[in-house]
Short mmCIF file of C-alpha atoms and ligand atoms in Angstrom, two decimals:
data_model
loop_
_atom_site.label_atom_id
_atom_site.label_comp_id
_atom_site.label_asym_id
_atom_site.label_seq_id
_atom_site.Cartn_x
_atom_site.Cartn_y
_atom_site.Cartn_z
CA UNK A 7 8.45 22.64 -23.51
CA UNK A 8 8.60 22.19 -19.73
CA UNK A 9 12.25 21.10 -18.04
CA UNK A 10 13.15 19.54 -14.80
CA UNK A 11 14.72 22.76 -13.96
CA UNK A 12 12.62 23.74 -11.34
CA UNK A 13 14.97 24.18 -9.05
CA UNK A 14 17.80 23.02 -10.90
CA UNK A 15 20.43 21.91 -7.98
CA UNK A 16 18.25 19.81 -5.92
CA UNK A 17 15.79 18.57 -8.30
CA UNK A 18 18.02 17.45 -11.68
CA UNK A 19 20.71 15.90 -9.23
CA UNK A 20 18.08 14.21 -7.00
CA UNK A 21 16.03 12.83 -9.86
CA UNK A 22 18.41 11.86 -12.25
CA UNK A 23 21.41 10.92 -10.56
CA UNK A 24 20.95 9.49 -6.71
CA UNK A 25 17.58 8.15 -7.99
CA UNK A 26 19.15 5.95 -10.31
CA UNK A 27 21.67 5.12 -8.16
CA UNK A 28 19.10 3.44 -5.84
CA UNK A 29 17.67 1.32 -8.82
CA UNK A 30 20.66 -0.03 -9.37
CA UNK A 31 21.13 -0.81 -5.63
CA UNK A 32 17.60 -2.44 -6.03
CA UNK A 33 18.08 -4.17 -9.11
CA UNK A 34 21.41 -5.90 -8.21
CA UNK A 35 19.95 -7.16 -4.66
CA UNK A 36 16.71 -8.71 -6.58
CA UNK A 37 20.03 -10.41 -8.93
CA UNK A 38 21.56 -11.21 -5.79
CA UNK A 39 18.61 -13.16 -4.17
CA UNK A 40 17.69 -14.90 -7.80
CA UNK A 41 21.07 -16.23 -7.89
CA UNK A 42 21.02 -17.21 -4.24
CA UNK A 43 18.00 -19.16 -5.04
CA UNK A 44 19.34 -20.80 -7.85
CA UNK A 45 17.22 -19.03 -10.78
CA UNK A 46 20.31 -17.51 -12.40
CA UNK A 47 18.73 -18.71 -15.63
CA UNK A 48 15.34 -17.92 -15.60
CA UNK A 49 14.63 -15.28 -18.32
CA UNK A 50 12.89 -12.67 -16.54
CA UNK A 51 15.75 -12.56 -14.43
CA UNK A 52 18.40 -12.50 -17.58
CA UNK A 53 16.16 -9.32 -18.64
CA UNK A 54 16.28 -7.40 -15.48
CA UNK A 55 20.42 -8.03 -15.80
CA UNK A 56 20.24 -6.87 -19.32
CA UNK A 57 18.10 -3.65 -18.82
CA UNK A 58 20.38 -2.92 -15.79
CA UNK A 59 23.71 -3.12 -17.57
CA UNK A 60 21.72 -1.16 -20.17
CA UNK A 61 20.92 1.98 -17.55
CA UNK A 62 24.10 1.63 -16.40
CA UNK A 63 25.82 1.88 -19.17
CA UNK A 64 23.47 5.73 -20.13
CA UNK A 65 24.37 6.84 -16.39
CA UNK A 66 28.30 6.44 -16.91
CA UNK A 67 27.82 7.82 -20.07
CA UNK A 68 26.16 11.04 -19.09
CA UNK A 69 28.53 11.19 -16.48
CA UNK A 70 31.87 10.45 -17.70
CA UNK A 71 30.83 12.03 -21.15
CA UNK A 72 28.96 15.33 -19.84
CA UNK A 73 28.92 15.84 -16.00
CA UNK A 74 32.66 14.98 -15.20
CA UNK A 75 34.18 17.06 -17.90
CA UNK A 76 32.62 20.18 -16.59
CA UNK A 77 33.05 19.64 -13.21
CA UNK A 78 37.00 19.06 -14.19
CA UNK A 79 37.04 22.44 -16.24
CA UNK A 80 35.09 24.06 -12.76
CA UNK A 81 37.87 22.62 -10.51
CA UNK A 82 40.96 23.32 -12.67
CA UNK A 83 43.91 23.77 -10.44
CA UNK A 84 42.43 22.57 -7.69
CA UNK A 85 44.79 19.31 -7.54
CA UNK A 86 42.39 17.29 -4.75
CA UNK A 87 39.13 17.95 -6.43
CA UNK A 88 40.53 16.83 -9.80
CA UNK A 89 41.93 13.68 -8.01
CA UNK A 90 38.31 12.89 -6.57
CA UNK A 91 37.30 12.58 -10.04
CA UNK A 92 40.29 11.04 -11.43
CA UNK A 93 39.04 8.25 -9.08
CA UNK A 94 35.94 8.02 -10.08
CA UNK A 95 36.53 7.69 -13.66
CA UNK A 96 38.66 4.72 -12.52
CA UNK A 97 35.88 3.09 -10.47
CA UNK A 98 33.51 3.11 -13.63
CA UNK A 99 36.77 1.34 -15.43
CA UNK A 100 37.24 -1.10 -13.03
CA UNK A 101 33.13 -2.23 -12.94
CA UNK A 102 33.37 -3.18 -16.08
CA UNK A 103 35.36 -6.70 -15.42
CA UNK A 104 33.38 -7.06 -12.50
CA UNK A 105 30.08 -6.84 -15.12
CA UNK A 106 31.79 -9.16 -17.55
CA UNK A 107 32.36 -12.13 -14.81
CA UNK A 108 28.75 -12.06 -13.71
CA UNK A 109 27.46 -12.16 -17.61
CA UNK A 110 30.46 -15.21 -17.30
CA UNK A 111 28.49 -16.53 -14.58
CA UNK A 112 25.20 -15.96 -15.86
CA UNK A 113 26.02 -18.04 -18.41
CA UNK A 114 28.18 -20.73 -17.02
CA UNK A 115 24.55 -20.79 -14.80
CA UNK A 116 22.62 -21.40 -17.86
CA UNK A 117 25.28 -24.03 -19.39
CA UNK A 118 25.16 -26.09 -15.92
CA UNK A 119 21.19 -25.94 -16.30
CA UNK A 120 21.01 -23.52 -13.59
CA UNK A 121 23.07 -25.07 -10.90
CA UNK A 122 24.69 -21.48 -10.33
CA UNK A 123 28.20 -21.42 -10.80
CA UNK A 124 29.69 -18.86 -8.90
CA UNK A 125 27.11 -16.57 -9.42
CA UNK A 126 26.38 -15.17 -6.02
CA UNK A 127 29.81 -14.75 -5.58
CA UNK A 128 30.20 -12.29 -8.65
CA UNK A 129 27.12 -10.57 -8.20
CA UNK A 130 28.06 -9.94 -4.44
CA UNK A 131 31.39 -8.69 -5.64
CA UNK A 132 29.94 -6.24 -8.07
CA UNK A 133 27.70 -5.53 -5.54
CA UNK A 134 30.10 -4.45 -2.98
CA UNK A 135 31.98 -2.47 -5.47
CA UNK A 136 29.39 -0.51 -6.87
CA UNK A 137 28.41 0.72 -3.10
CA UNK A 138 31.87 1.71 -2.74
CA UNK A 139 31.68 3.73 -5.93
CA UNK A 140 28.21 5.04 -5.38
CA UNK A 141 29.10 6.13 -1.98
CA UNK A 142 31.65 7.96 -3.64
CA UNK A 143 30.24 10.33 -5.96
CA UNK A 144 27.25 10.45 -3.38
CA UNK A 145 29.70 11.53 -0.62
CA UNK A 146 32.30 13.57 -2.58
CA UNK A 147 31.96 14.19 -6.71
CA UNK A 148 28.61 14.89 -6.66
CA UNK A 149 28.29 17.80 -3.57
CA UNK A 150 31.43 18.84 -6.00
CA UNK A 151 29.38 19.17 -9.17
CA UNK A 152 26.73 20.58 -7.25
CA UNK A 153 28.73 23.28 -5.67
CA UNK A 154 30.31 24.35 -9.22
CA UNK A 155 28.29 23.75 -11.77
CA UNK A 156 25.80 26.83 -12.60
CA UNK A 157 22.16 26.57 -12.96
CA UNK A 158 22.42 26.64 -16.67
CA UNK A 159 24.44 24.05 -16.66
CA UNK A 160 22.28 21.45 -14.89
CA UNK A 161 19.24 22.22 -17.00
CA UNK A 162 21.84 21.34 -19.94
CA UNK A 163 22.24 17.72 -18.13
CA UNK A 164 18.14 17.92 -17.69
CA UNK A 165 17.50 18.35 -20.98
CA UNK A 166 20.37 15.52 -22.14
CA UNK A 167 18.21 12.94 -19.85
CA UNK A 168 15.03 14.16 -21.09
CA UNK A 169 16.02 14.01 -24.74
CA UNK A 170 17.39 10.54 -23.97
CA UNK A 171 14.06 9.39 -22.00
CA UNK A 172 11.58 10.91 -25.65
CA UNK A 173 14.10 9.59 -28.14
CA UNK A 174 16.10 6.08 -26.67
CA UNK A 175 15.80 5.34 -23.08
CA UNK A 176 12.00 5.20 -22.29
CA UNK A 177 12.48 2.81 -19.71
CA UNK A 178 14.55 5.08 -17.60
CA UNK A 179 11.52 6.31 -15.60
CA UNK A 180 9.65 3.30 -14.58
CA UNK A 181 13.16 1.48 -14.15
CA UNK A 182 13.58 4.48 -11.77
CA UNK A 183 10.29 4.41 -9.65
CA UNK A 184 9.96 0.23 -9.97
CA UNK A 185 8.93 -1.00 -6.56
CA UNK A 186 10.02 2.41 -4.20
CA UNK A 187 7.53 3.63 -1.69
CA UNK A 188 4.50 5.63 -2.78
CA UNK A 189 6.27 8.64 -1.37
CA UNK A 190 9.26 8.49 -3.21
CA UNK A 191 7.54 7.30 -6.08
CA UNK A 192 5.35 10.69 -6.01
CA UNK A 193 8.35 12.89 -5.04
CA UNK A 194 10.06 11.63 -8.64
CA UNK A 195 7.18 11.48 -10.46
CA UNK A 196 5.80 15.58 -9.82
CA UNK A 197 9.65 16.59 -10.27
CA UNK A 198 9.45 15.36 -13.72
CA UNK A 199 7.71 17.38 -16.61
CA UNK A 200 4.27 16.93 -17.07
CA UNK A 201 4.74 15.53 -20.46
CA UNK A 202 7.35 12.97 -19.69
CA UNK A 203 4.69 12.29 -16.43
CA UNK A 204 1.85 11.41 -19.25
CA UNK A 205 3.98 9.34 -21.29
CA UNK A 206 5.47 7.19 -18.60
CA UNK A 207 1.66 7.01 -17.20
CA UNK A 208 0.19 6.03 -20.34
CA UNK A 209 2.60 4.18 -22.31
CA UNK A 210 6.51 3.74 -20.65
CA UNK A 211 5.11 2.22 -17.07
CA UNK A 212 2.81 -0.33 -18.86
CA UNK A 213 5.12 -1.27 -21.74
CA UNK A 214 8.36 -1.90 -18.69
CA UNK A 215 5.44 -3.68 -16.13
CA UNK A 216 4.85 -5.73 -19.26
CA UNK A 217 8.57 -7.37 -19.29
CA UNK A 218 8.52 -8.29 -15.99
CA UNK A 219 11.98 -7.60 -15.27
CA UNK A 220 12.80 -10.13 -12.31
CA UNK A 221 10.02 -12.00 -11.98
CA UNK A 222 11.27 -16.23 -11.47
FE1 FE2 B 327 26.54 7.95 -10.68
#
């Protein structure tokens, strides 16, 4: 079977980790603006929330449960590298309050028959810290792993995602390429294996345009 590990540094780090990283940008803005509007409650909405807690959730695990550790065995010794990624195991910890008081709010929304709460407040708060935190690996842990970790190593993480994407996580790729410019879209789509390209074409894309994550 093909890989992503065409050119293993730029492509499996590109495509599977600041990629999704912009999704979730994209995805808590669109909660943002539905909760400024007042449609905290509407279902489509509630979904898109769910499915993003969801890929969230897979990142941090592939991260904190495969990426991190090897990077830490890389940079043994090396006391400030090691403290980069102590930190960033600590912002992942300290999301997950900040992703309980917007499900809180969410459904304090839903109780109130959608008068709000202090939605907007929480989502803008989770907001703001997970651009501090993806600014972080983007600016520091992640030019780490990429300058220690061998080739073999990220076409282990490759196949990991691609596994995950056959077996569990089908949504991962039109999650990914939802509503990004035709460029982007095409630059993510060709670095993927042609396999994974034909299933997302002919079954993952349709079944995830089919939920209408966001839509009010
Ligand atoms: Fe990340």
């Amino acid at each position: 079977m093909e890989t992503f590990a065409v050119q293993p540094r730029d492509m499996t780090c590109h495509t599977l980790l600041y990629a999704a990283h912009q999704a979730f940008r994209r995805d808590l803005d669109r909660l943002g603006a539905a909760a400024a509007a007042g449609k905290g409650r509407a279902s489509h909405v509630r979904a898109g929330w769910e499915n993003l807690k969801e890929q969230l959730r897979l990142h941090q695990e592939l991260e904190d449960g495969w990426l991190w550790p090897r990077v830490e065995r890389a940079v043994a010794g090396r006391r400030a590298e090691r403290a980069v990624l102590e930190e960033i195991r600590a912002e992942h910890a300290r999301l997950v309050p900040l992703i309980a008081r917007v499900d809180a709010a969410m459904d304090a929304a839903m109780d109130a028959a959608g008068q709000g709460g202090d939605l907007p407040a929480a989502v803008r708060e989770l907001r703001e810290a997970l651009e501090r935190h993806l600014l972080h690996e983007e600016m520091s842990a992640l030019p780490l792993a990429e300058s220690v970790l061998t080739g073999a190593e990220w076409r282990a993480l490759a196949a990991q995602a691609r596994d995950r994407c056959e077996a569990g996580t089908p949504l991962f790729v039109p999650w990914v390429v939802d509503g990004i410019g035709p460029v982007e879209r095409s630059r993510f789509l060709t670095a993927l294996p042609r396999p994974l390209r034909e299933l997302n074409r002919v079954m993952w894309e349709p079944r995830y345009r089919k939920r209408r994550l966001w839509s009010i």
